[in-house]
Amino acid sequence: ALERTLSIIKPDAVAKNVIGQIYSRFEGAGLRIIASRMAHLSKSEAEAFYAVHKERPFFKDLVSFMISGPVMIQVLEGEDAIAMNRRLMGATDPKKADAGTIRADFADSIDANAVHGSDAAETAAVEIAFFFAGMNLYSR
Ligand code: CMP
């Protein structure tokens, strides 16, 4: 089905100057970028975005990493966009990510893992609404 998913290029990948290389992978897989903006998240924004992980042991490190520099946030649209983006990203832990995936090629650790992508349709809707008002999505 035609889907939308939220993608974040994390501070490590922005610092490595690979936004364009990552966008090329989205486009090469047939995903369209229908919204994007750069932001340096505040602590409260990062905590709210990752609220589902609040009780996890890695929450504090995750939040401090996500506010360590600017991020690039985008909405991707396409056939099975959620699963396609997850395939392109590879496993959360870059050591376990398949060769040729974004995390295998650009990520250094499970925290500095280059990209975030929504994991299901329900979370995609919530995550897209968190960063973009509907009027700022430019679907074909
Ligand atoms: P992301 O897809 O952004 O969602 C939550 C993030 O927490 C995840 O990517 C990782 O960068 C980070 N994280 C750190 N440790 C873990 C862990 N043990 N399991 C899952 N995510 C982790």
PDB file of N, CA and C in Angstrom, residues 12 16 22 25 86-109 112-115:
ATOM      1  N   ASP A  12      25.052  12.161  14.148  1.00  0.00           N
ATOM      2  CA  ASP A  12      26.315  11.573  13.661  1.00  0.00           C
ATOM      3  C   ASP A  12      26.400  11.643  12.143  1.00  0.00           C
ATOM      4  N   LYS A  16      28.783  13.859   9.581  1.00  0.00           N
ATOM      5  CA  LYS A  16      29.617  13.214   8.553  1.00  0.00           C
ATOM      6  C   LYS A  16      29.360  13.740   7.153  1.00  0.00           C
ATOM      7  N   ILE A  22      22.377   9.698   1.853  1.00  0.00           N
ATOM      8  CA  ILE A  22      21.237   8.969   2.432  1.00  0.00           C
ATOM      9  C   ILE A  22      19.960   9.294   1.653  1.00  0.00           C
ATOM     10  N   ARG A  25      19.718   7.185  -1.401  1.00  0.00           N
ATOM     11  CA  ARG A  25      19.254   5.810  -1.168  1.00  0.00           C
ATOM     12  C   ARG A  25      17.729   5.754  -1.089  1.00  0.00           C
ATOM     13  N   ARG A  86      12.921   0.665   6.531  1.00  0.00           N
ATOM     14  CA  ARG A  86      13.608  -0.180   7.519  1.00  0.00           C
ATOM     15  C   ARG A  86      14.609  -1.115   6.844  1.00  0.00           C
ATOM     16  N   ARG A  87      14.260  -1.599   5.654  1.00  0.00           N
ATOM     17  CA  ARG A  87      15.200  -2.426   4.898  1.00  0.00           C
ATOM     18  C   ARG A  87      16.438  -1.611   4.513  1.00  0.00           C
ATOM     19  N   LEU A  88      16.213  -0.379   4.052  1.00  0.00           N
ATOM     20  CA  LEU A  88      17.342   0.480   3.666  1.00  0.00           C
ATOM     21  C   LEU A  88      18.235   0.800   4.863  1.00  0.00           C
ATOM     22  N   MET A  89      17.614   0.995   6.051  1.00  0.00           N
ATOM     23  CA  MET A  89      18.383   1.373   7.246  1.00  0.00           C
ATOM     24  C   MET A  89      19.248   0.223   7.750  1.00  0.00           C
ATOM     25  N   GLY A  90      18.710  -1.005   7.756  1.00  0.00           N
ATOM     26  CA  GLY A  90      19.413  -2.129   8.365  1.00  0.00           C
ATOM     27  C   GLY A  90      19.136  -2.195   9.859  1.00  0.00           C
ATOM     28  N   ALA A  91      19.725  -3.185  10.529  1.00  0.00           N
ATOM     29  CA  ALA A  91      19.445  -3.424  11.948  1.00  0.00           C
ATOM     30  C   ALA A  91      19.859  -2.225  12.807  1.00  0.00           C
ATOM     31  N   THR A  92      19.141  -2.065  13.938  1.00  0.00           N
ATOM     32  CA  THR A  92      19.392  -0.958  14.875  1.00  0.00           C
ATOM     33  C   THR A  92      20.862  -0.888  15.279  1.00  0.00           C
ATOM     34  N   ASP A  93      21.431  -2.067  15.578  1.00  0.00           N
ATOM     35  CA  ASP A  93      22.846  -2.142  15.945  1.00  0.00           C
ATOM     36  C   ASP A  93      23.665  -2.285  14.660  1.00  0.00           C
ATOM     37  N   PRO A  94      24.471  -1.298  14.321  1.00  0.00           N
ATOM     38  CA  PRO A  94      25.196  -1.349  13.043  1.00  0.00           C
ATOM     39  C   PRO A  94      26.079  -2.587  12.893  1.00  0.00           C
ATOM     40  N   LYS A  95      26.513  -3.161  14.016  1.00  0.00           N
ATOM     41  CA  LYS A  95      27.330  -4.389  13.940  1.00  0.00           C
ATOM     42  C   LYS A  95      26.521  -5.540  13.355  1.00  0.00           C
ATOM     43  N   LYS A  96      25.176  -5.449  13.489  1.00  0.00           N
ATOM     44  CA  LYS A  96      24.301  -6.515  12.998  1.00  0.00           C
ATOM     45  C   LYS A  96      23.629  -6.155  11.677  1.00  0.00           C
ATOM     46  N   ALA A  97      23.908  -4.969  11.170  1.00  0.00           N
ATOM     47  CA  ALA A  97      23.226  -4.504   9.949  1.00  0.00           C
ATOM     48  C   ALA A  97      23.828  -5.167   8.720  1.00  0.00           C
ATOM     49  N   ASP A  98      22.958  -5.564   7.783  1.00  0.00           N
ATOM     50  CA  ASP A  98      23.419  -6.191   6.542  1.00  0.00           C
ATOM     51  C   ASP A  98      24.301  -5.228   5.740  1.00  0.00           C
ATOM     52  N   ALA A  99      25.260  -5.794   5.004  1.00  0.00           N
ATOM     53  CA  ALA A  99      26.128  -5.009   4.122  1.00  0.00           C
ATOM     54  C   ALA A  99      25.272  -4.206   3.149  1.00  0.00           C
ATOM     55  N   GLY A 100      25.681  -2.988   2.893  1.00  0.00           N
ATOM     56  CA  GLY A 100      24.972  -2.167   1.922  1.00  0.00           C
ATOM     57  C   GLY A 100      23.823  -1.367   2.510  1.00  0.00           C
ATOM     58  N   THR A 101      23.502  -1.574   3.788  1.00  0.00           N
ATOM     59  CA  THR A 101      22.457  -0.766   4.413  1.00  0.00           C
ATOM     60  C   THR A 101      23.053   0.547   4.928  1.00  0.00           C
ATOM     61  N   ILE A 102      22.173   1.501   5.200  1.00  0.00           N
ATOM     62  CA  ILE A 102      22.622   2.823   5.670  1.00  0.00           C
ATOM     63  C   ILE A 102      23.422   2.692   6.960  1.00  0.00           C
ATOM     64  N   ARG A 103      22.925   1.863   7.891  1.00  0.00           N
ATOM     65  CA  ARG A 103      23.633   1.752   9.172  1.00  0.00           C
ATOM     66  C   ARG A 103      24.959   1.009   9.012  1.00  0.00           C
ATOM     67  N   ALA A 104      25.016  -0.016   8.157  1.00  0.00           N
ATOM     68  CA  ALA A 104      26.292  -0.708   7.934  1.00  0.00           C
ATOM     69  C   ALA A 104      27.313   0.276   7.361  1.00  0.00           C
ATOM     70  N   ASP A 105      26.854   1.169   6.485  1.00  0.00           N
ATOM     71  CA  ASP A 105      27.795   2.042   5.785  1.00  0.00           C
ATOM     72  C   ASP A 105      28.136   3.324   6.545  1.00  0.00           C
ATOM     73  N   PHE A 106      27.223   3.831   7.381  1.00  0.00           N
ATOM     74  CA  PHE A 106      27.439   5.158   7.979  1.00  0.00           C
ATOM     75  C   PHE A 106      27.402   5.201   9.497  1.00  0.00           C
ATOM     76  N   ALA A 107      26.957   4.115  10.180  1.00  0.00           N
ATOM     77  CA  ALA A 107      26.759   4.199  11.630  1.00  0.00           C
ATOM     78  C   ALA A 107      27.946   3.632  12.397  1.00  0.00           C
ATOM     79  N   ASP A 108      28.145   4.137  13.615  1.00  0.00           N
ATOM     80  CA  ASP A 108      29.282   3.738  14.438  1.00  0.00           C
ATOM     81  C   ASP A 108      28.896   2.920  15.655  1.00  0.00           C
ATOM     82  N   SER A 109      27.682   3.094  16.176  1.00  0.00           N
ATOM     83  CA  SER A 109      27.274   2.402  17.404  1.00  0.00           C
ATOM     84  C   SER A 109      25.760   2.361  17.464  1.00  0.00           C
ATOM     85  N   ALA A 112      24.774   6.069  18.071  1.00  0.00           N
ATOM     86  CA  ALA A 112      25.118   6.850  16.876  1.00  0.00           C
ATOM     87  C   ALA A 112      24.879   5.962  15.658  1.00  0.00           C
ATOM     88  N   ASN A 113      23.590   5.700  15.376  1.00  0.00           N
ATOM     89  CA  ASN A 113      23.263   4.723  14.326  1.00  0.00           C
ATOM     90  C   ASN A 113      22.644   5.373  13.083  1.00  0.00           C
ATOM     91  N   ALA A 114      22.998   6.632  12.860  1.00  0.00           N
ATOM     92  CA  ALA A 114      22.782   7.348  11.587  1.00  0.00           C
ATOM     93  C   ALA A 114      21.340   7.743  11.267  1.00  0.00           C
ATOM     94  N   VAL A 115      20.402   6.846  11.481  1.00  0.00           N
ATOM     95  CA  VAL A 115      19.023   7.133  11.067  1.00  0.00           C
ATOM     96  C   VAL A 115      18.002   6.537  12.040  1.00  0.00           C
TER      97      VAL A 115
END
